[in-house]
PDB file of C-alpha atoms in Angstrom:
ATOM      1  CA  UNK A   1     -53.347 -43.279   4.792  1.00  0.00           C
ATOM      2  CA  UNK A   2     -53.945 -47.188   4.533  1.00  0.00           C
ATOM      3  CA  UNK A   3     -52.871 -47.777   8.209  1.00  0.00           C
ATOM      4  CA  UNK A   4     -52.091 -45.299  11.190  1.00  0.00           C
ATOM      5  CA  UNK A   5     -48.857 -44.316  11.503  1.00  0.00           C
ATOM      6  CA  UNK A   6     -46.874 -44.065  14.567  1.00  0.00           C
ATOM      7  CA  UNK A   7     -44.387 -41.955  15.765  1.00  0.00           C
ATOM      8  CA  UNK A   8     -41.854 -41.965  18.836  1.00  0.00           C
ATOM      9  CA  UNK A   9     -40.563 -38.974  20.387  1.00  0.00           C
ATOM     10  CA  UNK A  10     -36.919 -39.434  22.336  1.00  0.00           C
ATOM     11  CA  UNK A  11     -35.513 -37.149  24.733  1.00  0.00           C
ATOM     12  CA  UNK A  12     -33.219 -37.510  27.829  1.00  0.00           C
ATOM     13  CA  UNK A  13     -35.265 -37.680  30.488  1.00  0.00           C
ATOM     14  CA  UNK A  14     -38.524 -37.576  28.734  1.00  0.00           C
ATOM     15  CA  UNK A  15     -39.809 -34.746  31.020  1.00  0.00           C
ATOM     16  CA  UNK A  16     -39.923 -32.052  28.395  1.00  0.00           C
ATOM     17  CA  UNK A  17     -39.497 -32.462  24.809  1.00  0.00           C
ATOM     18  CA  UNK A  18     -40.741 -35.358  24.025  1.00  0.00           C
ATOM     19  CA  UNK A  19     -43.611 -34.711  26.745  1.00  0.00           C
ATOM     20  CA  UNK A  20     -44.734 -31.323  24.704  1.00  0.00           C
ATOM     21  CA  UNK A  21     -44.147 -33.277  20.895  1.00  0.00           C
ATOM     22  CA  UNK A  22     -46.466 -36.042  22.218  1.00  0.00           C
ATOM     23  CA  UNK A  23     -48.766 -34.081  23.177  1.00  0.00           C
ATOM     24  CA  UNK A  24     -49.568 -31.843  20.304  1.00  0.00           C
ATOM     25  CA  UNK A  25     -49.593 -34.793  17.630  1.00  0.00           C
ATOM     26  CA  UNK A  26     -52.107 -36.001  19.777  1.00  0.00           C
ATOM     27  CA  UNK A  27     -53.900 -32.794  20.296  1.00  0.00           C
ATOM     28  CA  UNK A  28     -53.655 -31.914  16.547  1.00  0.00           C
ATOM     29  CA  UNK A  29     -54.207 -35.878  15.126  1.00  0.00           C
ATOM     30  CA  UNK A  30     -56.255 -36.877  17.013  1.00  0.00           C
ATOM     31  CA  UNK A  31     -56.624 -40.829  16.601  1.00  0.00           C
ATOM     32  CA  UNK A  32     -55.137 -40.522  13.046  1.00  0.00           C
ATOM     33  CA  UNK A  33     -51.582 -41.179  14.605  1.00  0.00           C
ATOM     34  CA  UNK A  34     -50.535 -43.489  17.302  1.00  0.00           C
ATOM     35  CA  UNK A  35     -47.979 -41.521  19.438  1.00  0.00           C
ATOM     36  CA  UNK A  36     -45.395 -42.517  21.848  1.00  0.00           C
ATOM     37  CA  UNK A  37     -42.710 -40.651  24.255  1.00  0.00           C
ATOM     38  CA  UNK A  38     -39.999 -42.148  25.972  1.00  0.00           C
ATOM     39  CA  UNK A  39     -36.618 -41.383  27.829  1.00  0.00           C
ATOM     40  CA  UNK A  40     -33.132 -42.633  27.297  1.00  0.00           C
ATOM     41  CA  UNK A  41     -32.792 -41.734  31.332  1.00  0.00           C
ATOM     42  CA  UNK A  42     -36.062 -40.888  32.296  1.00  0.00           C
ATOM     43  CA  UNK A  43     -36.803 -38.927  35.390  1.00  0.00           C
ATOM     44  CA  UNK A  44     -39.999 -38.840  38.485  1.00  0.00           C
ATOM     45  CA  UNK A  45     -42.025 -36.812  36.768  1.00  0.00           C
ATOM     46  CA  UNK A  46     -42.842 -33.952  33.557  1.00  0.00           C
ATOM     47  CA  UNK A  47     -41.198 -30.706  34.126  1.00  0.00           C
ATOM     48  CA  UNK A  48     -43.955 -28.619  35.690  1.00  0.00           C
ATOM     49  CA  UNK A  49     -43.078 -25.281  33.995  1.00  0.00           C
ATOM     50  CA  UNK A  50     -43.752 -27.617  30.748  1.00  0.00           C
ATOM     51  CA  UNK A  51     -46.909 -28.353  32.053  1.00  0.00           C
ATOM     52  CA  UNK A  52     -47.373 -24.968  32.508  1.00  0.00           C
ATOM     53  CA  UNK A  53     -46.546 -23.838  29.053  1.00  0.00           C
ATOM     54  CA  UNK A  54     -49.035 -26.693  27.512  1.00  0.00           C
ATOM     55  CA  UNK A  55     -52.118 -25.595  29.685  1.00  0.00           C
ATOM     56  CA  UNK A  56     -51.124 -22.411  27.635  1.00  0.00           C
ATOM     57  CA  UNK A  57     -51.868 -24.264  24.659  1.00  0.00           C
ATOM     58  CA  UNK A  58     -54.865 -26.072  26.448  1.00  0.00           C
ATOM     59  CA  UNK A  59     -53.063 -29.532  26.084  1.00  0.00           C
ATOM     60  CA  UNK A  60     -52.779 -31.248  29.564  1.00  0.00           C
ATOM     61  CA  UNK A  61     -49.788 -33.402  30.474  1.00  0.00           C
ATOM     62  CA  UNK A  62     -50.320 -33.302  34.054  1.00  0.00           C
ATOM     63  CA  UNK A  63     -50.972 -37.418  34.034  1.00  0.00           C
ATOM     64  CA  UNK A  64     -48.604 -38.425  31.695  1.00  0.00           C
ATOM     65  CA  UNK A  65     -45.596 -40.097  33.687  1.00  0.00           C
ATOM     66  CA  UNK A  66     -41.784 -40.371  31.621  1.00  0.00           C
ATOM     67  CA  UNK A  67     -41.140 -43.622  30.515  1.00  0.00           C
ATOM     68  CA  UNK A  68     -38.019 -45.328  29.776  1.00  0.00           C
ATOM     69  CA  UNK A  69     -36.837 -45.950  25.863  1.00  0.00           C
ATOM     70  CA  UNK A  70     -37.465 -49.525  25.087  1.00  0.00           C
ATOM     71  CA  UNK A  71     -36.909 -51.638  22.200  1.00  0.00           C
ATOM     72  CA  UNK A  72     -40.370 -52.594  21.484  1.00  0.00           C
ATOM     73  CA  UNK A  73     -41.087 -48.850  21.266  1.00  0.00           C
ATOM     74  CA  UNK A  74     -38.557 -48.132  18.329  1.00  0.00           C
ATOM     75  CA  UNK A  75     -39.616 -51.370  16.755  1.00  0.00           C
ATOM     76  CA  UNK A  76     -43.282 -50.604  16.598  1.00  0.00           C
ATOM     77  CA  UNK A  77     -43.117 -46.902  15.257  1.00  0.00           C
ATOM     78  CA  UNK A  78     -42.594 -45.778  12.062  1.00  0.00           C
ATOM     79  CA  UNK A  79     -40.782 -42.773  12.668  1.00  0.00           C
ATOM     80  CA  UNK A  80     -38.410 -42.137  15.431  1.00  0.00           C
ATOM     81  CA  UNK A  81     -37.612 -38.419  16.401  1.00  0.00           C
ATOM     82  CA  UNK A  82     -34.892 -37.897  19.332  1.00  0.00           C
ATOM     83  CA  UNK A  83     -34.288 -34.701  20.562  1.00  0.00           C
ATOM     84  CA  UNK A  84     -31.040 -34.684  22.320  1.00  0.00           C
ATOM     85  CA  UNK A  85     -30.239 -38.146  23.327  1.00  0.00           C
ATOM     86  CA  UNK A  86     -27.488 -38.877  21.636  1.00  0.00           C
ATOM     87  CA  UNK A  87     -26.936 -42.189  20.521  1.00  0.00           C
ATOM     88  CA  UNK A  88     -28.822 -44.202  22.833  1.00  0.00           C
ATOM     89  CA  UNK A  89     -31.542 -45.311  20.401  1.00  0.00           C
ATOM     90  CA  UNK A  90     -31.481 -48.501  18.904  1.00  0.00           C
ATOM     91  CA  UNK A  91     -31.560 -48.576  15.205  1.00  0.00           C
ATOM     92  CA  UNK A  92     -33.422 -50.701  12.993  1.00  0.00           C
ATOM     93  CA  UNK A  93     -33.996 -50.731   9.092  1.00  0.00           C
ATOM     94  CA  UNK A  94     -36.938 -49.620   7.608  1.00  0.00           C
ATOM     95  CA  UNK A  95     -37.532 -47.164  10.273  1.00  0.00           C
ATOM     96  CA  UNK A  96     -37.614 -43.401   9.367  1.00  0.00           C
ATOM     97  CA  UNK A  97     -35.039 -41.579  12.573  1.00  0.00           C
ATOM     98  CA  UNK A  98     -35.163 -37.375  12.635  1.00  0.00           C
ATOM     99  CA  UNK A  99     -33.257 -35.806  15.121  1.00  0.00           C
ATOM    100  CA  UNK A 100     -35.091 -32.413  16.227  1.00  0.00           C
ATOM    101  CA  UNK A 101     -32.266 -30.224  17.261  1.00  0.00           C
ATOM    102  CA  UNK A 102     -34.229 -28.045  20.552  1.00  0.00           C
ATOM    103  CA  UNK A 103     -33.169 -26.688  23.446  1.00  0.00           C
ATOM    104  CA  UNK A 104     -33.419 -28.661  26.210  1.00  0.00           C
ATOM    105  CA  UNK A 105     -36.290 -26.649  29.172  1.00  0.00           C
ATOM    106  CA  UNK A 106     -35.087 -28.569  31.725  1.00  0.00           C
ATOM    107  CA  UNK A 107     -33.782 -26.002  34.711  1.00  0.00           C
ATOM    108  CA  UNK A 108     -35.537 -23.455  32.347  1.00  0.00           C
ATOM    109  CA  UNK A 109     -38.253 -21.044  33.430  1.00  0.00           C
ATOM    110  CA  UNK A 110     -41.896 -20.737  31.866  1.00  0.00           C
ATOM    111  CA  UNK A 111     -40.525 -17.394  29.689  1.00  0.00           C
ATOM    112  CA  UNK A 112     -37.344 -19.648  27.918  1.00  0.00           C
ATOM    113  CA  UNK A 113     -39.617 -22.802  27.686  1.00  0.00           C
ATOM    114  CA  UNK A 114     -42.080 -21.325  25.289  1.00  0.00           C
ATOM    115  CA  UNK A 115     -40.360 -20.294  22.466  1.00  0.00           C
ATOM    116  CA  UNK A 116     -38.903 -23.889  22.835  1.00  0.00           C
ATOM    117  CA  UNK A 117     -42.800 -25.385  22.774  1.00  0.00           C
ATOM    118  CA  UNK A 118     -43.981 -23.019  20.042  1.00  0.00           C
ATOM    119  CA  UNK A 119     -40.764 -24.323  17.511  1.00  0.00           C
ATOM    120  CA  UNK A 120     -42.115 -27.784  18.633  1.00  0.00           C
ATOM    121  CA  UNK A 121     -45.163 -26.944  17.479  1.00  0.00           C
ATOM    122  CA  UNK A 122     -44.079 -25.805  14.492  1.00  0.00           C
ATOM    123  CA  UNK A 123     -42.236 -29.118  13.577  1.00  0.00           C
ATOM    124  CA  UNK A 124     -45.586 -31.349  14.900  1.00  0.00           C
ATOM    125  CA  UNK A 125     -47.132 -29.138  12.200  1.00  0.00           C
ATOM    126  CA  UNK A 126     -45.187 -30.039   9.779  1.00  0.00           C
ATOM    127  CA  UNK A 127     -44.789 -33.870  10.222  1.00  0.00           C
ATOM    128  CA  UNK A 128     -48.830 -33.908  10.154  1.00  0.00           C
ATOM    129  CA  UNK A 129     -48.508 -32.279   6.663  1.00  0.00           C
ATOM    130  CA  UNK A 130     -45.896 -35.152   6.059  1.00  0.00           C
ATOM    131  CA  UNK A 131     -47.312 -37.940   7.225  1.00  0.00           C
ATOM    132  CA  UNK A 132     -50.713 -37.029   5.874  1.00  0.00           C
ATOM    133  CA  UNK A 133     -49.238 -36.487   2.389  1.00  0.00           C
ATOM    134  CA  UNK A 134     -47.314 -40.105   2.897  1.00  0.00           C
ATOM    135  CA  UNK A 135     -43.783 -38.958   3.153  1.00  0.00           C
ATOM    136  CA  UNK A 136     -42.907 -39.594   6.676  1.00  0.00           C
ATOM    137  CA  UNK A 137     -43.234 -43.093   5.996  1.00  0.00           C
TER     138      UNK A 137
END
């Protein structure tokens, strides 16, 4: 790769999804992809059976804080995965958009929440492979 890709990862309330995608491409890319997570209606704080579930993996989110979807976000990354949110995001060309149909852990206990972070895993997984090989972007 020429320059480091980035990638966004969109959820509701960006307290689970997006929380557990952001932090395996960082865990598993290290500083070879610049990562972002943000919320179309964020809420106080992550999900703490997520947290839970990503100790499992030995991936810490216990300091990361939701943040709201911005504009500047979508503009600077290069791919733009939502999870759930609907239309909220703001589109613009040259941008590649997935939409990662998951279920959503909120209200979910540690058991139902980690088949949802092992698929996300998966899926990071893959868009490594992608974005290694240039095809994400």
């Amino acid at each position: 790769m020429a320059t480091k890709p980035s990638v966004l990862f969109v959820c509701i309330h960006n307290a689970g999804r997006s929380q557990m995608a952001a932090g395996y491409l960082n865990h598993l890319a290290g500083d070879d992809v610049e990562v972002r997570s943000a919320g179309s209606a964020p809420v106080d704080s992550v999900n703490p059976n997520v947290i839970e579930a990503m100790l499992e993996e030995g991936i810490d989110l216990r300091s990361q804080k939701p943040k709201v979807l911005t504009t500047e976000a979508v503009q600077l990354s290069d791919v733009v995965i939502t999870m759930g949110c609907g239309d909220v995001c703001p589109f613009f060309p040259g941008k590649r958009y997935l939409d990662w149909q998951l279920n959503d852990p909120a209200g979910q206990g540690i058991d139902a929440i980690r088949p949802i972070r092992d698929e996300i895993r998966q899926r990071i997984e893959g868009l490594i492979a992608e974005l290694k090989s240039g095809i994400a972007i």
